[in-house]
Short mmCIF file of C-alpha atoms and ligand atoms in Angstrom, two decimals:
data_model
loop_
_atom_site.label_atom_id
_atom_site.label_comp_id
_atom_site.label_asym_id
_atom_site.label_seq_id
_atom_site.Cartn_x
_atom_site.Cartn_y
_atom_site.Cartn_z
CA MET A 1 -11.10 -32.53 -23.77
CA GLY A 2 -10.90 -28.97 -25.10
CA ARG A 3 -8.21 -26.47 -24.30
CA VAL A 4 -8.62 -24.34 -21.14
CA THR A 5 -10.03 -20.87 -21.88
CA ARG A 6 -7.44 -18.13 -21.42
CA VAL A 7 -8.51 -14.81 -19.90
CA VAL A 8 -6.16 -11.84 -19.68
CA ILE A 9 -7.12 -8.90 -17.50
CA ILE A 10 -5.36 -5.54 -17.80
CA GLY A 11 -5.54 -3.68 -14.47
CA GLY A 12 -5.56 -5.06 -10.93
CA GLY A 13 -8.22 -2.83 -9.34
CA PRO A 14 -11.68 -4.07 -8.26
CA GLY A 15 -12.79 -4.27 -11.89
CA GLY A 16 -9.80 -6.51 -12.59
CA TYR A 17 -9.22 -8.64 -9.51
CA GLU A 18 -12.86 -9.41 -8.80
CA SER A 19 -13.33 -10.65 -12.36
CA ALA A 20 -10.14 -12.71 -12.07
CA LEU A 21 -11.69 -14.52 -9.09
CA VAL A 22 -14.87 -15.28 -11.05
CA ALA A 23 -12.94 -16.44 -14.13
CA ALA A 24 -10.76 -18.72 -11.99
CA GLN A 25 -13.85 -20.10 -10.24
CA LEU A 26 -15.32 -20.93 -13.66
CA GLY A 27 -12.21 -22.85 -14.64
CA ALA A 28 -10.40 -20.37 -16.90
CA GLU A 29 -6.65 -19.84 -16.99
CA VAL A 30 -6.32 -16.28 -15.75
CA VAL A 31 -3.56 -13.68 -16.00
CA VAL A 32 -3.83 -10.26 -14.35
CA VAL A 33 -1.49 -7.61 -15.74
CA ASP A 34 -1.00 -4.78 -13.28
CA SER A 35 1.35 -1.82 -13.24
CA ASP A 36 0.83 -0.09 -9.89
CA GLY A 37 -0.10 -2.71 -7.30
CA LEU A 38 -3.02 -5.07 -6.78
CA GLY A 39 -6.17 -3.42 -5.57
CA GLY A 40 -5.63 -0.60 -8.01
CA SER A 41 -6.40 2.99 -7.24
CA ALA A 42 -9.37 1.79 -5.19
CA VAL A 43 -7.10 0.18 -2.62
CA LEU A 44 -3.88 2.17 -2.93
CA THR A 45 -4.95 5.78 -3.48
CA ASP A 46 -8.74 6.25 -3.56
CA CYS A 47 -11.44 4.40 -1.58
CA VAL A 48 -9.44 2.57 1.05
CA PRO A 49 -7.09 5.44 2.01
CA SER A 50 -9.84 8.08 1.96
CA LYS A 51 -12.23 5.99 4.04
CA THR A 52 -9.47 5.17 6.52
CA LEU A 53 -8.73 8.88 6.91
CA ILE A 54 -12.47 9.47 7.29
CA ALA A 55 -12.64 6.86 10.08
CA THR A 56 -10.37 9.14 12.11
CA ALA A 57 -12.44 12.17 11.11
CA GLU A 58 -15.61 10.39 12.27
CA LEU A 59 -14.17 9.89 15.72
CA MET A 60 -13.36 13.61 15.86
CA THR A 61 -16.93 14.46 14.77
CA ASP A 62 -18.29 12.21 17.54
CA LEU A 63 -16.05 13.94 20.06
CA ALA A 64 -17.60 17.28 19.14
CA THR A 65 -20.91 16.06 20.65
CA ALA A 66 -19.20 14.71 23.77
CA PRO A 67 -20.14 17.60 26.12
CA GLU A 68 -23.82 17.38 25.09
CA LEU A 69 -23.76 13.70 25.97
CA GLY A 70 -22.35 14.46 29.40
CA ILE A 71 -18.65 13.95 28.88
CA GLY A 72 -16.59 16.63 30.56
CA LEU A 73 -13.69 17.95 28.54
CA VAL A 74 -11.31 20.61 29.79
CA ASP A 75 -12.80 23.37 27.69
CA HIS A 76 -16.50 22.77 27.02
CA THR A 77 -16.65 25.45 24.34
CA ALA A 78 -14.15 23.80 22.04
CA PRO A 79 -14.20 20.07 22.69
CA ALA A 80 -12.60 18.83 19.49
CA SER A 81 -9.68 21.21 19.77
CA GLN A 82 -8.74 19.60 23.10
CA VAL A 83 -7.85 16.49 21.17
CA GLU A 84 -4.99 16.80 18.77
CA VAL A 85 -4.75 14.94 15.48
CA ASP A 86 -1.29 13.73 14.54
CA LEU A 87 -1.62 13.74 10.76
CA ALA A 88 1.70 11.96 10.24
CA ARG A 89 0.42 9.04 12.34
CA VAL A 90 -2.97 9.07 10.67
CA ASN A 91 -1.34 8.98 7.22
CA ALA A 92 1.09 6.23 8.24
CA ARG A 93 -1.89 4.13 9.35
CA VAL A 94 -3.73 4.91 6.11
CA LEU A 95 -0.81 3.78 3.96
CA ARG A 96 -0.16 0.67 6.07
CA LEU A 97 -3.79 -0.42 5.83
CA ALA A 98 -3.81 0.14 2.07
CA ALA A 99 -0.61 -1.85 1.59
CA GLU A 100 -1.97 -4.70 3.74
CA GLN A 101 -5.20 -4.79 1.76
CA SER A 102 -3.21 -4.93 -1.48
CA SER A 103 -1.14 -7.87 -0.15
CA ASP A 104 -4.33 -9.66 0.95
CA ILE A 105 -5.65 -9.42 -2.59
CA GLY A 106 -2.35 -10.74 -3.96
CA ARG A 107 -2.50 -13.77 -1.65
CA ARG A 108 -6.12 -14.45 -2.55
CA LEU A 109 -5.36 -14.37 -6.29
CA GLU A 110 -2.40 -16.67 -5.77
CA ARG A 111 -4.55 -19.12 -3.80
CA GLU A 112 -7.06 -19.20 -6.65
CA GLY A 113 -4.32 -19.96 -9.18
CA VAL A 114 -4.36 -16.57 -10.93
CA ARG A 115 -1.05 -15.51 -12.45
CA VAL A 116 -0.11 -11.89 -11.78
CA VAL A 117 2.26 -10.18 -14.22
CA ARG A 118 3.79 -6.88 -13.12
CA GLY A 119 4.03 -4.32 -15.89
CA ARG A 120 2.12 -2.14 -18.29
CA GLY A 121 -0.13 -3.98 -20.70
CA HIS A 122 -1.42 -3.01 -24.12
CA LEU A 123 -3.43 -4.82 -26.74
CA ASP A 124 -1.87 -6.07 -29.92
CA GLY A 125 -5.15 -6.84 -31.63
CA PRO A 126 -8.14 -8.23 -29.70
CA GLU A 127 -6.49 -11.55 -28.76
CA ARG A 128 -3.03 -10.59 -27.63
CA VAL A 129 -1.71 -8.54 -24.71
CA VAL A 130 1.86 -7.27 -24.61
CA VAL A 131 3.27 -6.50 -21.18
CA THR A 132 6.24 -4.19 -20.69
CA GLY A 133 7.96 -4.68 -17.34
CA ALA A 134 9.78 -2.03 -15.34
CA ASP A 135 13.05 -3.29 -16.84
CA GLY A 136 11.75 -2.77 -20.38
CA GLU A 137 11.40 -6.51 -21.04
CA THR A 138 8.23 -7.51 -22.86
CA GLU A 139 6.03 -10.58 -22.68
CA THR A 140 3.27 -11.43 -25.13
CA ILE A 141 0.24 -13.27 -23.77
CA GLU A 142 -2.38 -14.89 -26.02
CA ALA A 143 -5.99 -14.62 -24.88
CA ASP A 144 -9.41 -15.98 -25.73
CA ALA A 145 -10.90 -13.03 -23.88
CA VAL A 146 -9.42 -9.77 -22.64
CA LEU A 147 -10.86 -7.56 -19.93
CA VAL A 148 -9.71 -3.94 -19.91
CA ALA A 149 -9.95 -2.56 -16.35
CA THR A 150 -7.33 0.15 -16.29
CA GLY A 151 -9.23 2.65 -14.16
CA ALA A 152 -8.87 6.42 -14.17
CA ALA A 153 -6.56 9.09 -12.83
CA PRO A 154 -7.11 12.53 -11.25
CA ARG A 155 -7.79 15.28 -13.77
CA THR A 156 -5.40 18.22 -13.59
CA LEU A 157 -5.20 21.45 -15.56
CA PRO A 158 -2.20 23.25 -17.04
CA THR A 159 -3.15 26.27 -14.91
CA ALA A 160 -3.34 24.16 -11.75
CA GLU A 161 -0.45 21.71 -11.79
CA PRO A 162 0.02 19.66 -8.61
CA ASP A 163 3.51 19.93 -7.07
CA GLY A 164 3.00 17.09 -4.58
CA GLU A 165 3.84 19.36 -1.64
CA ARG A 166 1.23 22.09 -1.35
CA ILE A 167 -0.83 21.73 -4.49
CA LEU A 168 -2.09 18.18 -4.28
CA THR A 169 -4.25 15.58 -5.97
CA TRP A 170 -6.16 13.16 -3.74
CA GLU A 171 -3.44 10.58 -4.43
CA GLN A 172 -0.80 12.82 -2.82
CA VAL A 173 -2.44 13.91 0.44
CA TYR A 174 -1.20 10.90 2.40
CA ASP A 175 2.39 12.05 2.02
CA LEU A 176 1.64 15.06 4.23
CA THR A 177 3.53 14.83 7.50
CA GLU A 178 2.47 18.23 8.80
CA THR A 179 -1.04 19.45 9.33
CA PRO A 180 -2.08 22.12 6.79
CA GLU A 181 -2.98 25.46 8.39
CA LYS A 182 -5.55 26.32 5.80
CA LEU A 183 -6.66 23.92 3.10
CA ILE A 184 -8.46 25.04 -0.02
CA VAL A 185 -10.39 22.21 -1.66
CA VAL A 186 -11.24 22.91 -5.29
CA GLY A 187 -14.22 20.93 -6.52
CA SER A 188 -17.40 20.11 -4.62
CA GLY A 189 -18.29 16.78 -6.14
CA VAL A 190 -18.19 13.65 -3.99
CA THR A 191 -14.39 13.55 -3.63
CA GLY A 192 -14.04 17.27 -2.86
CA ALA A 193 -16.90 17.22 -0.35
CA GLU A 194 -15.56 14.11 1.42
CA PHE A 195 -12.05 15.50 1.87
CA ALA A 196 -13.32 18.96 2.87
CA SER A 197 -15.60 17.41 5.49
CA ALA A 198 -12.89 15.06 6.80
CA TYR A 199 -10.10 17.63 7.07
CA MET A 200 -12.40 20.09 8.81
CA ALA A 201 -13.30 17.40 11.35
CA LEU A 202 -9.57 16.88 11.91
CA GLY A 203 -9.38 20.51 13.02
CA ILE A 204 -8.06 22.10 9.82
CA GLU A 205 -9.44 25.38 8.46
CA VAL A 206 -11.08 24.48 5.14
CA VAL A 207 -12.32 26.56 2.21
CA LEU A 208 -14.41 24.69 -0.34
CA VAL A 209 -14.40 26.23 -3.81
CA SER A 210 -17.39 25.10 -5.85
CA SER A 211 -18.17 26.18 -9.40
CA ARG A 212 -21.86 25.34 -8.98
CA ASP A 213 -24.53 27.00 -6.87
CA ARG A 214 -24.38 24.27 -4.23
CA VAL A 215 -22.11 21.46 -3.09
CA LEU A 216 -22.64 17.94 -4.51
CA PRO A 217 -24.43 19.05 -7.68
CA GLY A 218 -24.98 15.42 -8.73
CA GLU A 219 -26.68 14.34 -5.50
CA ASP A 220 -30.16 14.71 -4.02
CA ALA A 221 -30.71 18.48 -3.62
CA ASP A 222 -32.30 18.19 -0.14
CA ALA A 223 -29.36 16.07 1.04
CA ALA A 224 -26.81 18.49 -0.39
CA GLU A 225 -28.60 21.37 1.33
CA VAL A 226 -28.41 19.63 4.72
CA LEU A 227 -24.72 18.92 4.19
CA GLU A 228 -23.93 22.47 3.15
CA GLN A 229 -25.77 23.82 6.20
CA VAL A 230 -23.85 21.51 8.52
CA LEU A 231 -20.48 22.26 6.92
CA THR A 232 -20.97 26.03 7.15
CA ARG A 233 -22.34 25.80 10.70
CA ARG A 234 -19.18 23.92 11.71
CA GLY A 235 -17.05 26.70 10.24
CA MET A 236 -16.24 25.77 6.65
CA ALA A 237 -16.14 28.60 4.12
CA VAL A 238 -18.14 27.29 1.18
CA MET A 239 -17.62 29.46 -1.91
CA ASN A 240 -20.40 28.60 -4.35
CA LYS A 241 -20.54 29.86 -7.96
CA SER A 242 -16.77 30.19 -7.82
CA ARG A 243 -14.97 28.76 -10.83
CA MET A 244 -11.26 28.17 -10.36
CA GLU A 245 -9.03 29.66 -13.04
CA SER A 246 -5.60 28.83 -11.66
CA VAL A 247 -3.72 27.60 -8.62
CA THR A 248 -0.25 28.96 -7.95
CA ARG A 249 2.27 28.69 -5.14
CA GLU A 250 4.69 31.20 -3.76
CA GLY A 251 6.76 29.79 -0.93
CA ASP A 252 4.35 28.48 1.70
CA VAL A 253 1.31 30.22 0.25
CA VAL A 254 -0.98 28.80 -2.40
CA THR A 255 -3.44 31.05 -4.19
CA VAL A 256 -6.55 29.95 -6.00
CA ARG A 257 -7.67 32.55 -8.54
CA LEU A 258 -11.27 32.52 -9.69
CA THR A 259 -12.58 33.38 -13.17
CA ASP A 260 -14.44 36.41 -11.75
CA GLY A 261 -11.20 38.00 -10.52
CA ARG A 262 -11.49 37.04 -6.85
CA SER A 263 -8.85 34.91 -5.17
CA VAL A 264 -8.38 32.93 -1.98
CA SER A 265 -5.10 31.95 -0.33
CA GLY A 266 -4.15 29.15 2.00
CA SER A 267 -1.29 26.88 2.99
CA HIS A 268 -2.38 23.92 0.81
CA CYS A 269 -4.73 23.20 -2.07
CA LEU A 270 -6.41 19.91 -2.88
CA LEU A 271 -7.61 19.50 -6.46
CA ALA A 272 -10.75 17.41 -6.85
CA LEU A 273 -11.56 18.08 -10.49
CA GLY A 274 -12.80 14.65 -11.51
CA SER A 275 -11.07 11.78 -13.29
CA ILE A 276 -9.82 10.92 -16.75
CA PRO A 277 -9.77 7.33 -18.01
CA ASN A 278 -6.46 5.44 -18.31
CA THR A 279 -7.12 4.44 -21.91
CA ALA A 280 -4.36 6.20 -23.88
CA GLY A 281 -1.64 3.99 -25.34
CA LEU A 282 -3.58 0.77 -24.75
CA GLY A 283 -3.87 -0.12 -28.45
CA LEU A 284 -7.65 0.08 -28.22
CA GLU A 285 -8.23 1.59 -31.64
CA SER A 286 -6.16 -0.97 -33.52
CA ALA A 287 -8.01 -3.75 -31.69
CA GLY A 288 -11.34 -2.30 -32.85
CA ILE A 289 -12.44 -1.01 -29.45
CA ALA A 290 -14.47 2.19 -29.59
CA VAL A 291 -14.06 4.95 -27.02
CA ASP A 292 -16.26 8.01 -26.52
CA GLU A 293 -15.13 11.62 -26.85
CA GLY A 294 -13.90 11.60 -23.25
CA GLY A 295 -11.71 8.53 -23.92
CA PHE A 296 -13.97 6.13 -21.96
CA VAL A 297 -14.36 2.63 -23.40
CA LYS A 298 -17.84 2.07 -24.78
CA VAL A 299 -19.52 -0.99 -23.26
CA ASP A 300 -22.96 -2.56 -23.21
CA ARG A 301 -24.73 -3.84 -20.10
CA VAL A 302 -22.81 -7.12 -20.10
CA SER A 303 -19.50 -5.21 -20.38
CA ARG A 304 -18.83 -6.05 -24.05
CA THR A 305 -16.77 -3.55 -26.04
CA THR A 306 -17.10 -3.15 -29.80
CA ALA A 307 -14.41 -5.83 -30.34
CA ARG A 308 -15.44 -9.47 -30.10
CA GLY A 309 -13.97 -11.16 -27.03
CA VAL A 310 -12.85 -7.89 -25.45
CA TYR A 311 -14.68 -6.66 -22.39
CA ALA A 312 -14.15 -3.59 -20.20
CA ALA A 313 -15.08 -2.81 -16.61
CA GLY A 314 -14.76 -0.03 -14.08
CA ASP A 315 -13.67 3.58 -14.24
CA CYS A 316 -12.18 3.22 -17.74
CA THR A 317 -15.78 2.80 -18.98
CA GLY A 318 -17.10 5.80 -17.03
CA VAL A 319 -20.41 3.97 -16.47
CA LEU A 320 -20.57 4.81 -12.75
CA MET A 321 -17.28 5.44 -11.03
CA LEU A 322 -17.62 3.21 -8.00
CA ALA A 323 -15.53 0.27 -6.85
CA SER A 324 -18.70 -1.78 -6.35
CA VAL A 325 -19.82 -1.11 -9.92
CA ALA A 326 -16.34 -1.81 -11.34
CA ALA A 327 -16.34 -5.19 -9.58
CA MET A 328 -19.85 -6.04 -10.79
CA GLN A 329 -19.09 -5.04 -14.39
CA GLY A 330 -16.03 -7.29 -14.27
CA ARG A 331 -17.91 -10.25 -12.81
CA ILE A 332 -20.70 -9.81 -15.38
CA ALA A 333 -18.10 -9.83 -18.18
CA MET A 334 -16.68 -13.12 -16.97
CA TRP A 335 -20.06 -14.75 -16.34
CA HIS A 336 -21.06 -13.69 -19.84
CA PHE A 337 -17.90 -14.85 -21.61
CA LEU A 338 -17.59 -18.11 -19.71
CA GLY A 339 -21.23 -19.02 -20.19
CA ASP A 340 -22.59 -18.69 -16.64
CA ALA A 341 -26.01 -17.25 -15.80
CA VAL A 342 -25.82 -13.47 -16.05
CA ALA A 343 -28.14 -10.50 -15.58
CA PRO A 344 -27.17 -7.22 -17.30
CA LEU A 345 -25.93 -4.38 -15.10
CA ASP A 346 -28.82 -2.46 -13.56
CA LEU A 347 -27.71 0.97 -12.35
CA LYS A 348 -31.05 1.54 -10.67
CA LYS A 349 -30.06 -1.02 -8.05
CA VAL A 350 -26.69 0.47 -7.16
CA SER A 351 -26.45 1.96 -3.69
CA SER A 352 -23.78 4.57 -3.09
CA ASN A 353 -22.64 6.82 -0.30
CA VAL A 354 -20.97 10.17 0.17
CA PHE A 355 -18.75 9.77 3.24
CA THR A 356 -19.17 13.28 4.61
CA ALA A 357 -20.45 14.10 8.10
CA PRO A 358 -23.40 13.55 7.86
CA GLU A 359 -23.20 10.78 5.26
CA ILE A 360 -25.50 10.77 2.23
CA ALA A 361 -26.57 7.36 0.95
CA THR A 362 -28.71 6.79 -2.11
CA VAL A 363 -30.25 3.94 -4.07
CA GLY A 364 -32.57 3.65 -7.05
CA TRP A 365 -34.53 6.41 -8.73
CA SER A 366 -33.66 9.94 -7.64
CA GLN A 367 -35.68 13.02 -6.78
CA GLN A 368 -34.26 14.61 -9.93
CA ALA A 369 -35.70 11.81 -12.07
CA VAL A 370 -39.07 12.06 -10.32
CA ASP A 371 -39.14 15.87 -10.77
CA ALA A 372 -38.19 15.48 -14.45
CA GLY A 373 -41.09 13.08 -14.96
CA GLU A 374 -38.83 10.14 -15.86
CA ILE A 375 -40.76 8.03 -13.37
CA VAL A 376 -44.01 8.59 -11.51
CA ALA A 377 -43.40 8.10 -7.81
CA GLU A 378 -44.71 9.23 -4.46
CA ALA A 379 -42.18 10.51 -1.98
CA VAL A 380 -42.00 10.90 1.75
CA ARG A 381 -39.26 12.63 3.71
CA LEU A 382 -38.84 12.07 7.43
CA PRO A 383 -36.34 14.10 9.47
CA LEU A 384 -34.05 12.02 11.69
CA ALA A 385 -34.39 14.59 14.47
CA GLY A 386 -37.69 13.02 15.55
CA ASN A 387 -36.16 9.55 15.93
CA PRO A 388 -35.68 8.53 19.60
CA ARG A 389 -32.26 6.90 19.02
CA ALA A 390 -31.05 9.96 17.11
CA LYS A 391 -32.15 12.17 20.01
CA MET A 392 -30.22 10.00 22.48
CA GLN A 393 -27.16 10.30 20.27
CA GLY A 394 -27.49 14.05 19.88
CA VAL A 395 -28.17 13.71 16.15
CA ARG A 396 -30.25 16.51 14.66
CA ASP A 397 -29.28 16.67 11.00
CA GLY A 398 -30.50 14.24 8.41
CA PHE A 399 -33.53 12.50 7.02
CA VAL A 400 -34.89 9.38 5.36
CA LYS A 401 -36.56 9.81 2.00
CA LEU A 402 -38.41 7.05 0.16
CA PHE A 403 -39.91 6.85 -3.31
CA CYS A 404 -42.60 4.33 -4.25
CA ARG A 405 -44.82 3.70 -7.25
CA PRO A 406 -48.30 5.15 -6.68
CA GLY A 407 -50.40 2.13 -7.66
CA THR A 408 -48.39 -0.83 -6.44
CA GLY A 409 -46.50 0.83 -3.60
CA ILE A 410 -43.27 -0.78 -4.85
CA VAL A 411 -40.23 0.99 -3.42
CA VAL A 412 -38.13 2.40 -6.28
CA GLY A 413 -35.58 4.52 -4.47
CA GLY A 414 -34.42 6.21 -1.32
CA VAL A 415 -32.02 8.63 0.28
CA VAL A 416 -30.66 8.55 3.82
CA VAL A 417 -28.78 11.47 5.32
CA GLY A 418 -27.24 10.98 8.74
CA PRO A 419 -24.42 9.32 10.64
CA ARG A 420 -23.70 5.85 9.17
CA ALA A 421 -26.23 6.40 6.38
CA SER A 422 -24.12 3.90 4.41
CA GLU A 423 -25.37 1.19 6.76
CA LEU A 424 -28.97 2.47 6.92
CA ILE A 425 -29.48 2.37 3.15
CA HIS A 426 -29.28 -1.42 2.99
CA PRO A 427 -32.92 -2.24 3.84
CA ILE A 428 -34.01 0.25 1.16
CA SER A 429 -31.51 -1.29 -1.24
CA ILE A 430 -33.00 -4.74 -0.62
CA ALA A 431 -36.49 -3.34 -1.16
CA VAL A 432 -35.43 -1.77 -4.48
CA ALA A 433 -33.55 -4.88 -5.64
CA GLU A 434 -36.42 -7.22 -4.76
CA SER A 435 -39.31 -4.88 -5.73
CA LEU A 436 -40.73 -4.94 -2.20
CA THR A 437 -43.67 -2.69 -1.40
CA ALA A 438 -43.57 0.11 1.16
CA ASP A 439 -45.91 -2.01 3.31
CA GLN A 440 -43.48 -4.95 3.24
CA LEU A 441 -40.63 -2.64 4.21
CA ALA A 442 -42.76 -1.15 7.01
CA ASN A 443 -43.86 -4.52 8.35
CA ALA A 444 -40.39 -5.93 8.98
CA PHE A 445 -39.48 -5.42 12.62
CA THR A 446 -36.88 -2.80 13.46
CA VAL A 447 -35.15 -2.60 16.82
CA TYR A 448 -36.49 -0.02 19.25
CA PRO A 449 -34.83 2.43 19.54
CA SER A 450 -32.88 2.51 16.28
CA ASN A 451 -32.22 4.89 13.43
CA SER A 452 -33.46 2.20 11.04
CA GLY A 453 -36.83 2.68 12.75
CA SER A 454 -37.09 5.84 10.62
CA VAL A 455 -36.79 3.76 7.44
CA ALA A 456 -39.77 1.65 8.52
CA GLU A 457 -41.68 4.75 9.68
CA ALA A 458 -41.12 6.48 6.32
CA ALA A 459 -42.41 3.34 4.58
CA ARG A 460 -45.44 3.31 6.88
CA ARG A 461 -46.29 6.83 5.78
CA LEU A 462 -46.49 5.62 2.19
CA HIS A 463 -49.27 3.16 3.06
CA HIS A 464 -52.56 3.56 1.22
CA PRO A 465 -55.46 2.30 3.32
CA LYS A 466 -57.76 -0.09 1.45
CA VAL A 467 -61.20 1.53 1.14
C1 FAD B 1 -10.89 9.76 -3.46
C2 FAD B 1 -11.78 8.67 -3.97
C3 FAD B 1 -12.52 7.93 -3.08
C4 FAD B 1 -13.34 6.90 -3.54
N1 FAD B 1 -14.09 6.21 -2.64
C5 FAD B 1 -14.92 5.23 -3.08
C6 FAD B 1 -15.73 4.52 -2.16
O1 FAD B 1 -15.71 4.78 -0.97
N2 FAD B 1 -16.53 3.54 -2.62
C7 FAD B 1 -16.58 3.21 -3.96
O2 FAD B 1 -17.32 2.30 -4.33
N3 FAD B 1 -15.82 3.88 -4.85
C8 FAD B 1 -14.99 4.88 -4.45
N4 FAD B 1 -14.22 5.57 -5.35
C9 FAD B 1 -14.22 5.14 -6.76
C10 FAD B 1 -13.31 3.95 -6.94
O3 FAD B 1 -12.03 4.23 -6.44
C11 FAD B 1 -13.21 3.55 -8.40
O4 FAD B 1 -14.49 3.46 -8.95
C12 FAD B 1 -12.48 2.21 -8.55
O5 FAD B 1 -11.14 2.37 -8.18
C13 FAD B 1 -12.55 1.70 -9.98
O6 FAD B 1 -11.92 0.48 -10.07
P1 FAD B 1 -11.17 0.03 -11.40
O7 FAD B 1 -10.84 -1.41 -11.22
O8 FAD B 1 -11.95 0.44 -12.57
O9 FAD B 1 -9.86 0.91 -11.47
P2 FAD B 1 -8.59 1.20 -10.45
O10 FAD B 1 -9.01 0.92 -9.07
O11 FAD B 1 -8.18 2.52 -10.86
O12 FAD B 1 -7.56 0.09 -10.90
C14 FAD B 1 -6.99 0.06 -12.17
C15 FAD B 1 -5.56 -0.38 -12.07
O13 FAD B 1 -5.05 -0.64 -13.37
C16 FAD B 1 -3.74 -0.17 -13.45
N5 FAD B 1 -3.41 0.09 -14.87
C17 FAD B 1 -3.74 1.16 -15.62
N6 FAD B 1 -3.27 1.03 -16.88
C18 FAD B 1 -2.63 -0.16 -16.91
C19 FAD B 1 -1.93 -0.86 -17.91
N7 FAD B 1 -1.80 -0.36 -19.14
N8 FAD B 1 -1.38 -2.04 -17.61
C20 FAD B 1 -1.47 -2.56 -16.36
N9 FAD B 1 -2.14 -1.95 -15.37
C21 FAD B 1 -2.71 -0.76 -15.63
C22 FAD B 1 -3.78 1.10 -12.64
O14 FAD B 1 -2.50 1.48 -12.25
C23 FAD B 1 -4.64 0.67 -11.47
O15 FAD B 1 -3.85 0.11 -10.48
C24 FAD B 1 -13.41 6.61 -4.91
C25 FAD B 1 -12.65 7.37 -5.83
C26 FAD B 1 -11.87 8.40 -5.35
C27 FAD B 1 -11.09 9.22 -6.33
#
């Protein structure tokens, strides 16, 4: 009998721990090297904490429609302000949930026989990982395959250094015990938009500083427009075409200066300037692993790096910075290395969501790609306001958009904007993954009344009668 295959994974986030589970299932001897806690940034500082905070924000958003739905609050003109958010309690819950999730992952790995080594790992050639523990002790682990899944960290600038008190990265906001009076969010990508939307729902005055001409420059333009309208209607100051030059603090006041000479002051500033990969000091170069100019590890669609036997997954590859994609890249790497059936990563099947109020969920080909002629597709856009369930719920903002191929009617993409859009995208996601036609999507029963009825109705509108 041959020797058991040894897999060493550097990084315990979704890219790392999900692949550890697959490798263990396929009979490998697996070691996960992790420096900051299992679950990685996804569980400890990014997805899980932010979505837990947003769960509280969602409840506050729902409360704002309470009077319209017949619930009497003391002051009908300002319903949400009658309910007070205790940010210290919210943050304590956020951190507790994240820690519990991290422990759950630890227990699961243990059950599956995965060895977890605490410390910072680096490669010593493509087949050896050296781990340095907190006490400075080192351990060298031999590997038949290595998976690099070290993630990414918030980008900061020398002119906008976080101080952890009033100038904050998204990793530091959960240490706040007092509610900010006025929060300036710099950056209107997904992270900036989500936090701006959530903190406003919690009753905080929010200014969103965006260098582009609209929020969410990377998302569907119609969806971003709806979101910007809703945010401004609810009282957010959205400063478009405003490039931040510096962020400074004097006492309790933070000031964001813009490149055009204007400035805006508040009590706190959240920097959402994107992420940089955690790839420095990993010994990548000496192991023959190529990185791009941004420091991201170059991988192919089965997660192979340029060094034989070394794979990479997740944010350190910059392929698509989502926990779900990190996990899939990691699983694909293990299936590939350990000889299981594997299909290369297909980004056109990834569904994603912006957890603002309303949410924006997307899958498949985008409007941008259709407009640029990258794919020929027909589109239909159906406002949610006409949906009976949405009317009952007092929902007016949002839409369902579907793209299908003109000849075959095969659904190739979609966008949903509305409350719980993250749940409504799934039927479209199935249609895209399985190449279903608009007719097939339309013919599946939906519940009456339901918001998913609009998905079927949009599909119905893409029907071409046989002549
Ligand atoms: C605010 C925010 C919210 C987000 N929300 C969502 C969401 O709702 N849904 C979604 O799909 N995605 C979300 N994302 C993206 C998601 O968090 C990332 O895509 C995901 O964390 C990537 O997983 P990963 O395994 O590549 O890296 P990480 O989760 O970053 O894990 C990598 C781990 O490796 C450790 N590490 C680094 N270097 C070493 C080393 N040398 N040795 C040992 N360990 C090391 C790190 O400390 C870290 O713990 C969000 C991101 C942000 C910033």
